[in-house]
Amino acid sequence: VSLPDPALHGEFERRLADSSTLAFRVAYGVLRNREDAEDVAQEAFVKAYRKFESLRDRLRFRAWLVRIAWRLALDRQRANRRRERRERASIEPEPPLSIEDAAVSKEFQEHVWRAIDELPEALRVVVILAAINGHDLNEVGALLGVPEGTIKSRLHRARKDLAERLRWIASGPKQR
Amino acid sequence: MDCERSQTAIAEWAHGGLASAELRAHVCECPSCRLRLEAERQLARAIDRGLEALLVDPQGEFAARVRERIARTAAQPHGSTIQWLPSVAATLGVIALGGITYMATPRAGGPRSRPTEKSGLFPHPVLLPPPRPPIRAVGNTGALSGLPQARRQPRPSEVLLPPGQAAALLSFSESLWGRRGHAASLLKTTPDGETDLPEPADLTVAPLEVKPVVVRPLEAEVESGDGVSNQRSE
């Protein structure tokens, strides 16, 4: 498993230092849990290390790593949801939140996460990558291998979609 | 522009879209649309704040923990696979052995498949005719009757006969198949005084009475018959 070439190993070390936050944030963007995000990001690096030798264009390492971390995080999220459903089935349901409670920042945050999770995957990845890259759409386009114009268009559609889903909370119970 | 038409355009504007001069003018003049625009902008900011929560950094020495995990994984390369290999190999071996045994076992009452030399361990099944019942010798008469014994049939036990009957049987067997030596090895006479079989009082066989048979030629009968028989012989 270890890289035979010391130069290759050194190059991977540099990539690791350069991209560790990115992998963690991508995983966190999907999972919103530090422990899970850390575990998934580590797993993504292990996978990347194993295949690093076969990666032709090493300049695309960050995009490659984002893809690995994204896939692993989605798998983990599905597994977590299945477990939560099983656990929830054995617990009595909680009473629904009032609108006033939902208007509190933390609750609104939950609604934002849920709305992001419900986006189509092509829009969801753009929203998350734009957020963790400080809305540098050129960088997001490079990570996804998509022109910047397409990223801009997808981001706009994603934000409109999010607004549609969240408007009823911001406007209060009358318009719900 | 009226308020109803401006609703969609205001949402677009608040969430990063472009606004026409006509829309801007309408919002400046219309208090309700100004309120609507402000509400949409608040929503956009709330979404931004929600997305800002994604800007989380890993704690402590994340890179060191990654290195440690890589080293741990490298120490046991594909450990789980290696652990499973013997079990998988054993299972496959048992399945293959069972398959070969199944295919090689003859089954009565129907066609069967048998591996051929050319096709390897798991060839396409070849339909064979149902097996014939094996030839069996009934009792201990196989050698005496001259029939070839089945290959797996055990050698028949020796036949215990009174002295007079053994000699008669040997003579009979020799006259039929000329295999005196083989039949003699199977026959054993009882010791004197240990047999319950009655001794024959007189072994002399009465001579056959041969009566002369009058054989008449066929033509003589035809001549004495009717016209039909006569025509047939012609």
mmCIF file of C-alpha atoms in Angstrom:
data_model
loop_
_atom_site.group_PDB
_atom_site.id
_atom_site.type_symbol
_atom_site.label_atom_id
_atom_site.label_comp_id
_atom_site.label_asym_id
_atom_site.label_seq_id
_atom_site.Cartn_x
_atom_site.Cartn_y
_atom_site.Cartn_z
ATOM 1 C CA VAL A 1 0.000 0.000 0.000
ATOM 2 C CA SER A 2 2.812 2.419 0.795
ATOM 3 C CA LEU A 3 4.180 4.464 -2.072
ATOM 4 C CA PRO A 4 7.445 2.954 -3.313
ATOM 5 C CA ASP A 5 8.941 6.184 -4.588
ATOM 6 C CA PRO A 6 10.060 8.638 -1.857
ATOM 7 C CA ALA A 7 9.503 11.548 -4.242
ATOM 8 C CA LEU A 8 5.942 10.395 -4.786
ATOM 9 C CA HIS A 9 5.479 10.076 -1.050
ATOM 10 C CA GLY A 10 6.751 13.595 -0.570
ATOM 11 C CA GLU A 11 4.383 14.896 -3.203
ATOM 12 C CA PHE A 12 1.456 13.226 -1.461
ATOM 13 C CA GLU A 13 2.528 14.834 1.808
ATOM 14 C CA ARG A 14 2.359 18.244 0.172
ATOM 15 C CA ARG A 15 -1.094 17.500 -1.243
ATOM 16 C CA LEU A 16 -2.234 16.341 2.158
ATOM 17 C CA ALA A 17 -1.126 19.564 3.812
ATOM 18 C CA ASP A 18 -2.718 21.586 1.043
ATOM 19 C CA SER A 19 -6.074 19.807 0.850
ATOM 20 C CA SER A 20 -6.876 18.456 4.296
ATOM 21 C CA THR A 21 -9.264 21.308 5.163
ATOM 22 C CA LEU A 22 -11.007 20.985 1.819
ATOM 23 C CA ALA A 23 -11.685 17.267 2.285
ATOM 24 C CA PHE A 24 -12.912 17.856 5.823
ATOM 25 C CA ARG A 25 -15.244 20.677 4.800
ATOM 26 C CA VAL A 26 -16.711 18.710 1.914
ATOM 27 C CA ALA A 27 -17.468 15.850 4.281
ATOM 28 C CA TYR A 28 -18.809 18.247 6.899
ATOM 29 C CA GLY A 29 -20.992 19.960 4.293
ATOM 30 C CA VAL A 30 -22.803 16.695 3.777
ATOM 31 C CA LEU A 31 -22.721 15.247 7.273
ATOM 32 C CA ARG A 32 -22.705 18.304 9.616
ATOM 33 C CA ASN A 33 -21.011 16.256 12.274
ATOM 34 C CA ARG A 34 -17.387 16.708 13.222
ATOM 35 C CA GLU A 35 -16.607 13.112 14.117
ATOM 36 C CA ASP A 36 -18.215 11.698 10.997
ATOM 37 C CA ALA A 37 -16.602 14.366 8.805
ATOM 38 C CA GLU A 38 -13.164 13.650 10.274
ATOM 39 C CA ASP A 39 -13.554 9.914 9.750
ATOM 40 C CA VAL A 40 -14.770 10.314 6.173
ATOM 41 C CA ALA A 41 -12.034 12.813 5.318
ATOM 42 C CA GLN A 42 -9.386 10.445 6.690
ATOM 43 C CA GLU A 43 -10.857 7.603 4.679
ATOM 44 C CA ALA A 44 -10.802 9.763 1.565
ATOM 45 C CA PHE A 45 -7.085 10.434 2.072
ATOM 46 C CA VAL A 46 -6.365 6.744 2.613
ATOM 47 C CA LYS A 47 -8.111 5.945 -0.663
ATOM 48 C CA ALA A 48 -6.306 8.762 -2.414
ATOM 49 C CA TYR A 49 -2.964 7.513 -1.048
ATOM 50 C CA ARG A 50 -3.591 4.023 -2.339
ATOM 51 C CA LYS A 51 -4.398 5.258 -5.827
ATOM 52 C CA PHE A 52 -2.041 8.224 -5.883
ATOM 53 C CA GLU A 53 0.492 6.427 -8.045
ATOM 54 C CA SER A 54 -2.090 5.783 -10.739
ATOM 55 C CA LEU A 55 -3.344 9.373 -10.818
ATOM 56 C CA ARG A 56 -2.135 10.715 -14.149
ATOM 57 C CA ASP A 57 -2.751 14.427 -13.721
ATOM 58 C CA ARG A 58 -1.640 15.200 -10.192
ATOM 59 C CA LEU A 59 -2.638 18.826 -10.617
ATOM 60 C CA ARG A 60 -6.205 17.550 -10.499
ATOM 61 C CA PHE A 61 -5.613 16.073 -7.061
ATOM 62 C CA ARG A 62 -7.970 18.454 -5.277
ATOM 63 C CA ALA A 63 -10.829 17.764 -7.685
ATOM 64 C CA TRP A 64 -10.166 14.044 -7.361
ATOM 65 C CA LEU A 65 -10.110 14.252 -3.577
ATOM 66 C CA VAL A 66 -13.344 16.254 -3.514
ATOM 67 C CA ARG A 67 -15.043 13.563 -5.567
ATOM 68 C CA ILE A 68 -13.826 10.793 -3.264
ATOM 69 C CA ALA A 69 -14.812 12.683 -0.115
ATOM 70 C CA TRP A 70 -18.201 13.625 -1.564
ATOM 71 C CA ARG A 71 -19.058 10.007 -2.451
ATOM 72 C CA LEU A 72 -17.876 8.659 0.888
ATOM 73 C CA ALA A 73 -19.818 11.337 2.754
ATOM 74 C CA LEU A 74 -23.020 10.548 0.852
ATOM 75 C CA ASP A 75 -22.587 6.853 1.651
ATOM 76 C CA ARG A 76 -22.080 7.672 5.322
ATOM 77 C CA GLN A 77 -25.100 9.967 5.333
ATOM 78 C CA ARG A 78 -27.317 7.232 3.901
ATOM 79 C CA ALA A 79 -26.055 4.793 6.500
ATOM 80 C CA ASN A 80 -26.649 7.335 9.290
ATOM 81 C CA ARG A 81 -30.178 7.985 8.080
ATOM 82 C CA ARG A 82 -30.984 4.302 8.007
ATOM 83 C CA ARG A 83 -29.699 3.961 11.572
ATOM 84 C CA GLU A 84 -31.624 7.033 12.716
ATOM 85 C CA ARG A 85 -34.807 5.697 11.187
ATOM 86 C CA ARG A 86 -34.366 2.435 13.052
ATOM 87 C CA GLU A 87 -33.694 4.245 16.315
ATOM 88 C CA ARG A 88 -36.554 6.666 15.812
ATOM 89 C CA ALA A 89 -38.973 3.826 15.202
ATOM 90 C CA SER A 90 -38.458 2.644 18.765
ATOM 91 C CA ILE A 91 -38.839 6.117 20.335
ATOM 92 C CA GLU A 92 -42.043 8.079 20.726
ATOM 93 C CA PRO A 93 -42.293 10.977 18.245
ATOM 94 C CA GLU A 94 -41.450 14.450 19.555
ATOM 95 C CA PRO A 95 -44.096 17.185 19.417
ATOM 96 C CA PRO A 96 -43.719 19.445 16.340
ATOM 97 C CA LEU A 97 -41.936 22.791 16.791
ATOM 98 C CA SER A 98 -43.934 26.006 16.811
ATOM 99 C CA ILE A 99 -43.168 28.683 14.238
ATOM 100 C CA GLU A 100 -41.674 30.867 16.945
ATOM 101 C CA ASP A 101 -39.274 28.119 17.918
ATOM 102 C CA ALA A 102 -38.448 27.469 14.297
ATOM 103 C CA ALA A 103 -37.603 31.122 13.794
ATOM 104 C CA VAL A 104 -34.775 30.804 16.287
ATOM 105 C CA SER A 105 -31.449 30.797 14.517
ATOM 106 C CA LYS A 106 -30.461 27.232 15.326
ATOM 107 C CA GLU A 107 -33.757 25.841 14.176
ATOM 108 C CA PHE A 108 -33.624 27.877 11.003
ATOM 109 C CA GLN A 109 -30.188 26.445 10.426
ATOM 110 C CA GLU A 110 -31.674 22.987 10.582
ATOM 111 C CA HIS A 111 -34.194 23.952 7.938
ATOM 112 C CA VAL A 112 -31.420 25.297 5.741
ATOM 113 C CA TRP A 113 -29.547 21.981 6.043
ATOM 114 C CA ARG A 114 -32.654 20.033 5.232
ATOM 115 C CA ALA A 115 -33.365 22.221 2.213
ATOM 116 C CA ILE A 116 -29.784 21.751 0.994
ATOM 117 C CA ASP A 117 -30.089 17.988 1.394
ATOM 118 C CA GLU A 118 -33.229 18.003 -0.725
ATOM 119 C CA LEU A 119 -31.545 19.771 -3.642
ATOM 120 C CA PRO A 120 -30.629 17.754 -6.735
ATOM 121 C CA GLU A 121 -27.063 16.486 -6.399
ATOM 122 C CA ALA A 122 -25.656 18.681 -9.184
ATOM 123 C CA LEU A 123 -26.967 21.790 -7.405
ATOM 124 C CA ARG A 124 -26.159 20.568 -3.930
ATOM 125 C CA VAL A 125 -22.475 20.040 -4.625
ATOM 126 C CA VAL A 126 -22.212 23.487 -6.188
ATOM 127 C CA VAL A 127 -23.840 25.181 -3.173
ATOM 128 C CA ILE A 128 -21.559 23.423 -0.710
ATOM 129 C CA LEU A 129 -18.364 23.890 -2.694
ATOM 130 C CA ALA A 130 -19.180 27.563 -3.314
ATOM 131 C CA ALA A 131 -19.750 28.078 0.391
ATOM 132 C CA ILE A 132 -16.538 26.377 1.504
ATOM 133 C CA ASN A 133 -14.480 28.060 -1.195
ATOM 134 C CA GLY A 134 -15.637 31.555 -0.298
ATOM 135 C CA HIS A 135 -17.877 31.714 -3.394
ATOM 136 C CA ASP A 136 -14.893 31.481 -5.726
ATOM 137 C CA LEU A 137 -16.836 30.092 -8.660
ATOM 138 C CA ASN A 138 -13.731 29.710 -10.801
ATOM 139 C CA GLU A 139 -12.259 27.356 -8.184
ATOM 140 C CA VAL A 140 -15.570 25.466 -7.938
ATOM 141 C CA GLY A 141 -15.595 25.067 -11.720
ATOM 142 C CA ALA A 142 -12.042 23.711 -11.619
ATOM 143 C CA LEU A 143 -12.920 21.234 -8.871
ATOM 144 C CA LEU A 144 -15.923 19.914 -10.756
ATOM 145 C CA GLY A 145 -14.453 20.185 -14.234
ATOM 146 C CA VAL A 146 -17.341 22.427 -15.334
ATOM 147 C CA PRO A 147 -17.197 25.912 -16.919
ATOM 148 C CA GLU A 148 -17.618 28.830 -14.552
ATOM 149 C CA GLY A 149 -20.753 29.985 -16.383
ATOM 150 C CA THR A 150 -22.421 26.662 -15.725
ATOM 151 C CA ILE A 151 -21.450 26.890 -12.065
ATOM 152 C CA LYS A 152 -22.932 30.375 -11.833
ATOM 153 C CA SER A 153 -26.165 29.227 -13.416
ATOM 154 C CA ARG A 154 -26.425 26.178 -11.158
ATOM 155 C CA LEU A 155 -25.711 28.229 -8.076
ATOM 156 C CA HIS A 156 -28.436 30.696 -8.965
ATOM 157 C CA ARG A 157 -30.933 27.874 -9.511
ATOM 158 C CA ALA A 158 -29.899 26.286 -6.255
ATOM 159 C CA ARG A 159 -30.381 29.489 -4.282
ATOM 160 C CA LYS A 160 -33.790 30.086 -5.829
ATOM 161 C CA ASP A 161 -34.747 26.534 -4.937
ATOM 162 C CA LEU A 162 -33.543 27.035 -1.364
ATOM 163 C CA ALA A 163 -35.487 30.273 -1.103
ATOM 164 C CA GLU A 164 -38.653 28.531 -2.304
ATOM 165 C CA ARG A 165 -38.248 25.880 0.353
ATOM 166 C CA LEU A 166 -37.427 28.289 3.164
ATOM 167 C CA ARG A 167 -39.689 31.241 2.372
ATOM 168 C CA TRP A 168 -42.566 30.005 4.513
ATOM 169 C CA ILE A 169 -40.358 30.142 7.591
ATOM 170 C CA ALA A 170 -39.016 33.629 6.959
ATOM 171 C CA SER A 171 -42.482 35.032 6.122
ATOM 172 C CA GLY A 172 -44.245 33.552 9.180
ATOM 173 C CA PRO A 173 -47.238 31.319 9.714
ATOM 174 C CA LYS A 174 -49.731 33.371 7.682
ATOM 175 C CA GLN A 175 -48.276 32.427 4.359
ATOM 176 C CA ARG A 176 -47.516 28.873 5.236
ATOM 177 C CA MET B 1 -45.276 47.099 -13.876
ATOM 178 C CA ASP B 2 -47.867 45.889 -11.355
ATOM 179 C CA CYS B 3 -47.207 44.187 -8.009
ATOM 180 C CA GLU B 4 -48.332 40.731 -9.152
ATOM 181 C CA ARG B 5 -45.888 40.665 -12.067
ATOM 182 C CA SER B 6 -43.049 42.036 -9.943
ATOM 183 C CA GLN B 7 -43.165 39.177 -7.392
ATOM 184 C CA THR B 8 -41.042 36.729 -9.382
ATOM 185 C CA ALA B 9 -38.656 39.416 -10.535
ATOM 186 C CA ILE B 10 -38.137 40.639 -6.947
ATOM 187 C CA ALA B 11 -37.227 37.102 -5.812
ATOM 188 C CA GLU B 12 -34.737 36.817 -8.679
ATOM 189 C CA TRP B 13 -33.206 40.157 -7.780
ATOM 190 C CA ALA B 14 -32.876 39.381 -4.082
ATOM 191 C CA HIS B 15 -31.131 36.061 -4.738
ATOM 192 C CA GLY B 16 -28.497 37.339 -7.100
ATOM 193 C CA GLY B 17 -30.385 37.914 -10.356
ATOM 194 C CA LEU B 18 -30.508 41.093 -12.403
ATOM 195 C CA ALA B 19 -33.177 43.754 -11.980
ATOM 196 C CA SER B 20 -34.610 45.750 -14.840
ATOM 197 C CA ALA B 21 -34.938 49.538 -14.638
ATOM 198 C CA GLU B 22 -38.690 49.143 -14.739
ATOM 199 C CA LEU B 23 -38.625 46.858 -11.680
ATOM 200 C CA ARG B 24 -36.346 49.192 -9.762
ATOM 201 C CA ALA B 25 -38.660 52.095 -10.495
ATOM 202 C CA HIS B 26 -41.682 50.106 -9.364
ATOM 203 C CA VAL B 27 -40.068 49.053 -6.087
ATOM 204 C CA CYS B 28 -39.140 52.652 -5.350
ATOM 205 C CA GLU B 29 -42.757 53.689 -5.787
ATOM 206 C CA CYS B 30 -44.516 50.658 -4.177
ATOM 207 C CA PRO B 31 -44.177 50.192 -0.371
ATOM 208 C CA SER B 32 -45.518 46.616 -0.376
ATOM 209 C CA CYS B 33 -43.039 45.538 -3.052
ATOM 210 C CA ARG B 34 -40.261 47.271 -1.088
ATOM 211 C CA LEU B 35 -41.255 45.178 1.926
ATOM 212 C CA ARG B 36 -41.328 42.071 -0.237
ATOM 213 C CA LEU B 37 -37.834 42.810 -1.547
ATOM 214 C CA GLU B 38 -36.553 43.353 1.976
ATOM 215 C CA ALA B 39 -38.076 40.050 3.130
ATOM 216 C CA GLU B 40 -36.417 38.213 0.238
ATOM 217 C CA ARG B 41 -33.074 39.834 1.040
ATOM 218 C CA GLN B 42 -33.388 38.754 4.648
ATOM 219 C CA LEU B 43 -34.049 35.230 3.462
ATOM 220 C CA ALA B 44 -30.980 35.356 1.207
ATOM 221 C CA ARG B 45 -28.848 36.537 4.125
ATOM 222 C CA ALA B 46 -30.256 33.764 6.313
ATOM 223 C CA ILE B 47 -29.288 31.213 3.673
ATOM 224 C CA ASP B 48 -25.816 32.758 3.477
ATOM 225 C CA ARG B 49 -25.464 32.500 7.238
ATOM 226 C CA GLY B 50 -26.558 28.895 7.063
ATOM 227 C CA LEU B 51 -23.959 28.159 4.411
ATOM 228 C CA GLU B 52 -21.264 29.981 6.372
ATOM 229 C CA ALA B 53 -21.645 27.322 9.022
ATOM 230 C CA LEU B 54 -19.923 24.987 6.569
ATOM 231 C CA LEU B 55 -16.654 26.856 7.063
ATOM 232 C CA VAL B 56 -15.464 24.484 9.750
ATOM 233 C CA ASP B 57 -11.857 23.445 10.085
ATOM 234 C CA PRO B 58 -10.679 20.078 11.311
ATOM 235 C CA GLN B 59 -9.458 20.051 14.873
ATOM 236 C CA GLY B 60 -5.811 19.797 15.891
ATOM 237 C CA GLU B 61 -3.306 17.860 13.854
ATOM 238 C CA PHE B 62 -5.629 16.468 11.251
ATOM 239 C CA ALA B 63 -2.810 15.700 8.796
ATOM 240 C CA ALA B 64 -0.957 13.743 11.488
ATOM 241 C CA ARG B 65 -4.045 11.651 12.160
ATOM 242 C CA VAL B 66 -4.376 10.964 8.442
ATOM 243 C CA ARG B 67 -0.731 9.827 8.314
ATOM 244 C CA GLU B 68 -1.312 7.569 11.292
ATOM 245 C CA ARG B 69 -4.343 6.013 9.641
ATOM 246 C CA ILE B 70 -2.480 5.485 6.394
ATOM 247 C CA ALA B 71 0.340 3.801 8.303
ATOM 248 C CA ARG B 72 -2.177 1.625 10.153
ATOM 249 C CA THR B 73 -3.782 0.594 6.892
ATOM 250 C CA ALA B 74 -0.407 -0.016 5.258
ATOM 251 C CA ALA B 75 0.595 -2.346 8.083
ATOM 252 C CA GLN B 76 -2.352 -4.556 7.236
ATOM 253 C CA PRO B 77 -2.674 -4.272 3.458
ATOM 254 C CA HIS B 78 -6.164 -5.316 2.504
ATOM 255 C CA GLY B 79 -6.262 -7.190 5.796
ATOM 256 C CA SER B 80 -9.899 -7.993 5.627
ATOM 257 C CA THR B 81 -9.479 -9.581 2.195
ATOM 258 C CA ILE B 82 -6.590 -11.760 3.330
ATOM 259 C CA GLN B 83 -8.510 -12.878 6.382
ATOM 260 C CA TRP B 84 -11.372 -14.013 4.222
ATOM 261 C CA LEU B 85 -9.281 -15.734 1.571
ATOM 262 C CA PRO B 86 -8.899 -19.152 3.297
ATOM 263 C CA SER B 87 -12.597 -19.337 4.071
ATOM 264 C CA VAL B 88 -13.529 -18.399 0.538
ATOM 265 C CA ALA B 89 -11.055 -20.929 -0.917
ATOM 266 C CA ALA B 90 -12.340 -23.687 1.363
ATOM 267 C CA THR B 91 -15.945 -22.934 0.464
ATOM 268 C CA LEU B 92 -15.184 -22.948 -3.252
ATOM 269 C CA GLY B 93 -13.287 -26.235 -2.862
ATOM 270 C CA VAL B 94 -16.210 -27.885 -1.086
ATOM 271 C CA ILE B 95 -18.632 -26.642 -3.720
ATOM 272 C CA ALA B 96 -16.399 -27.904 -6.545
ATOM 273 C CA LEU B 97 -15.945 -31.292 -4.864
ATOM 274 C CA GLY B 98 -19.668 -31.603 -4.277
ATOM 275 C CA GLY B 99 -20.359 -30.727 -7.901
ATOM 276 C CA ILE B 100 -17.898 -33.314 -9.189
ATOM 277 C CA THR B 101 -19.300 -35.973 -6.877
ATOM 278 C CA TYR B 102 -22.834 -35.136 -7.911
ATOM 279 C CA MET B 103 -22.003 -35.311 -11.591
ATOM 280 C CA ALA B 104 -20.041 -38.546 -11.254
ATOM 281 C CA THR B 105 -22.677 -40.374 -9.197
ATOM 282 C CA PRO B 106 -24.904 -42.596 -11.395
ATOM 283 C CA ARG B 107 -28.590 -42.109 -10.819
ATOM 284 C CA ALA B 108 -31.110 -44.753 -11.798
ATOM 285 C CA GLY B 109 -34.297 -43.930 -13.677
ATOM 286 C CA GLY B 110 -33.227 -40.987 -15.763
ATOM 287 C CA PRO B 111 -30.590 -39.350 -17.891
ATOM 288 C CA ARG B 112 -27.413 -38.258 -16.164
ATOM 289 C CA SER B 113 -24.519 -36.023 -16.919
ATOM 290 C CA ARG B 114 -20.910 -36.962 -16.574
ATOM 291 C CA PRO B 115 -17.779 -34.836 -16.957
ATOM 292 C CA THR B 116 -15.827 -35.479 -20.098
ATOM 293 C CA GLU B 117 -12.092 -35.307 -20.487
ATOM 294 C CA LYS B 118 -12.192 -32.481 -22.997
ATOM 295 C CA SER B 119 -14.558 -30.190 -21.238
ATOM 296 C CA GLY B 120 -12.863 -29.993 -17.828
ATOM 297 C CA LEU B 121 -14.445 -29.950 -14.380
ATOM 298 C CA PHE B 122 -17.716 -28.263 -15.173
ATOM 299 C CA PRO B 123 -18.565 -29.157 -18.756
ATOM 300 C CA HIS B 124 -21.882 -28.860 -20.448
ATOM 301 C CA PRO B 125 -24.018 -31.802 -19.378
ATOM 302 C CA VAL B 126 -24.032 -34.781 -21.733
ATOM 303 C CA LEU B 127 -27.187 -36.859 -21.810
ATOM 304 C CA LEU B 128 -26.513 -40.542 -21.441
ATOM 305 C CA PRO B 129 -28.963 -43.442 -21.685
ATOM 306 C CA PRO B 130 -30.233 -44.817 -18.381
ATOM 307 C CA PRO B 131 -27.931 -47.434 -16.871
ATOM 308 C CA ARG B 132 -28.660 -51.096 -17.398
ATOM 309 C CA PRO B 133 -29.260 -53.246 -14.326
ATOM 310 C CA PRO B 134 -26.089 -55.077 -13.345
ATOM 311 C CA ILE B 135 -25.760 -58.772 -14.210
ATOM 312 C CA ARG B 136 -26.063 -60.863 -11.102
ATOM 313 C CA ALA B 137 -25.448 -64.499 -10.531
ATOM 314 C CA VAL B 138 -28.310 -66.083 -8.664
ATOM 315 C CA GLY B 139 -27.219 -68.246 -5.828
ATOM 316 C CA ASN B 140 -24.021 -70.234 -6.184
ATOM 317 C CA THR B 141 -24.744 -71.572 -9.575
ATOM 318 C CA GLY B 142 -22.648 -69.098 -11.530
ATOM 319 C CA ALA B 143 -19.642 -71.310 -12.049
ATOM 320 C CA LEU B 144 -21.652 -74.386 -12.616
ATOM 321 C CA SER B 145 -23.947 -72.834 -15.158
ATOM 322 C CA GLY B 146 -21.035 -71.462 -17.134
ATOM 323 C CA LEU B 147 -22.254 -67.814 -16.962
ATOM 324 C CA PRO B 148 -19.586 -65.186 -16.456
ATOM 325 C CA GLN B 149 -19.785 -63.849 -12.949
ATOM 326 C CA ALA B 150 -20.215 -60.162 -12.245
ATOM 327 C CA ARG B 151 -16.931 -58.459 -11.527
ATOM 328 C CA ARG B 152 -17.796 -57.455 -7.992
ATOM 329 C CA GLN B 153 -19.611 -60.622 -7.169
ATOM 330 C CA PRO B 154 -17.779 -62.452 -4.389
ATOM 331 C CA ARG B 155 -16.496 -65.881 -5.114
ATOM 332 C CA PRO B 156 -19.319 -68.354 -4.442
ATOM 333 C CA SER B 157 -18.927 -70.488 -1.416
ATOM 334 C CA GLU B 158 -18.091 -74.082 -1.757
ATOM 335 C CA VAL B 159 -20.896 -76.536 -2.319
ATOM 336 C CA LEU B 160 -21.152 -79.265 0.234
ATOM 337 C CA LEU B 161 -22.402 -82.467 -1.278
ATOM 338 C CA PRO B 162 -22.515 -86.136 -0.304
ATOM 339 C CA PRO B 163 -19.769 -88.194 -2.003
ATOM 340 C CA GLY B 164 -22.021 -89.902 -4.488
ATOM 341 C CA GLN B 165 -23.824 -86.711 -5.560
ATOM 342 C CA ALA B 166 -20.581 -84.783 -5.995
ATOM 343 C CA ALA B 167 -19.215 -87.305 -8.434
ATOM 344 C CA ALA B 168 -22.462 -87.299 -10.365
ATOM 345 C CA LEU B 169 -22.561 -83.492 -10.484
ATOM 346 C CA LEU B 170 -18.943 -83.267 -11.680
ATOM 347 C CA SER B 171 -19.618 -85.737 -14.392
ATOM 348 C CA PHE B 172 -22.707 -83.813 -15.434
ATOM 349 C CA SER B 173 -20.901 -80.464 -15.440
ATOM 350 C CA GLU B 174 -18.001 -81.848 -17.473
ATOM 351 C CA SER B 175 -20.304 -83.330 -20.043
ATOM 352 C CA LEU B 176 -22.047 -79.997 -20.490
ATOM 353 C CA TRP B 177 -19.221 -77.403 -20.592
ATOM 354 C CA GLY B 178 -15.995 -79.322 -20.251
ATOM 355 C CA ARG B 179 -14.915 -77.244 -17.222
ATOM 356 C CA ARG B 180 -14.162 -79.941 -14.819
ATOM 357 C CA GLY B 181 -11.321 -78.197 -13.091
ATOM 358 C CA HIS B 182 -13.341 -75.091 -12.178
ATOM 359 C CA ALA B 183 -16.346 -77.002 -11.011
ATOM 360 C CA ALA B 184 -14.184 -79.377 -9.018
ATOM 361 C CA SER B 185 -12.683 -76.508 -7.035
ATOM 362 C CA LEU B 186 -16.139 -75.495 -5.870
ATOM 363 C CA LEU B 187 -17.342 -78.892 -4.881
ATOM 364 C CA LYS B 188 -16.459 -80.449 -1.608
ATOM 365 C CA THR B 189 -17.601 -83.737 -0.369
ATOM 366 C CA THR B 190 -18.814 -84.144 3.194
ATOM 367 C CA PRO B 191 -16.768 -86.257 5.568
ATOM 368 C CA ASP B 192 -18.118 -89.700 6.187
ATOM 369 C CA GLY B 193 -20.766 -89.856 8.821
ATOM 370 C CA GLU B 194 -21.387 -86.083 8.968
ATOM 371 C CA THR B 195 -24.109 -85.760 6.452
ATOM 372 C CA ASP B 196 -27.776 -86.044 6.954
ATOM 373 C CA LEU B 197 -28.390 -86.621 3.334
ATOM 374 C CA PRO B 198 -29.543 -90.152 2.615
ATOM 375 C CA GLU B 199 -27.021 -92.276 0.812
ATOM 376 C CA PRO B 200 -28.371 -93.503 -2.455
ATOM 377 C CA ALA B 201 -29.072 -97.211 -2.175
ATOM 378 C CA ASP B 202 -28.215 -98.044 -5.723
ATOM 379 C CA LEU B 203 -26.290 -95.761 -8.070
ATOM 380 C CA THR B 204 -26.859 -97.944 -11.051
ATOM 381 C CA VAL B 205 -28.908 -96.148 -13.634
ATOM 382 C CA ALA B 206 -31.371 -98.134 -15.599
ATOM 383 C CA PRO B 207 -30.449 -98.214 -19.269
ATOM 384 C CA LEU B 208 -32.512 -96.101 -21.581
ATOM 385 C CA GLU B 209 -34.987 -97.908 -23.612
ATOM 386 C CA VAL B 210 -34.659 -96.917 -27.202
ATOM 387 C CA LYS B 211 -37.744 -97.505 -29.242
ATOM 388 C CA PRO B 212 -37.399 -97.449 -33.000
ATOM 389 C CA VAL B 213 -39.233 -94.639 -34.686
ATOM 390 C CA VAL B 214 -40.642 -95.141 -38.108
ATOM 391 C CA VAL B 215 -39.795 -92.189 -40.263
ATOM 392 C CA ARG B 216 -41.700 -91.908 -43.438
ATOM 393 C CA PRO B 217 -40.668 -89.638 -46.249
ATOM 394 C CA LEU B 218 -42.777 -86.479 -46.776
ATOM 395 C CA GLU B 219 -43.535 -87.299 -50.390
ATOM 396 C CA ALA B 220 -45.373 -90.398 -49.313
ATOM 397 C CA GLU B 221 -47.805 -88.359 -47.203
ATOM 398 C CA VAL B 222 -48.277 -85.820 -49.931
ATOM 399 C CA GLU B 223 -49.144 -88.497 -52.370
ATOM 400 C CA SER B 224 -51.723 -89.874 -50.047
ATOM 401 C CA GLY B 225 -53.212 -86.370 -49.247
ATOM 402 C CA ASP B 226 -55.673 -84.105 -51.031
ATOM 403 C CA GLY B 227 -55.073 -81.865 -54.006
ATOM 404 C CA VAL B 228 -54.255 -78.781 -51.960
ATOM 405 C CA SER B 229 -51.246 -80.359 -50.265
ATOM 406 C CA ASN B 230 -50.091 -81.640 -53.529
ATOM 407 C CA GLN B 231 -50.147 -78.188 -55.112
ATOM 408 C CA ARG B 232 -48.231 -76.649 -52.168
ATOM 409 C CA SER B 233 -45.372 -79.121 -52.420
ATOM 410 C CA GLU B 234 -45.003 -78.286 -56.059
#
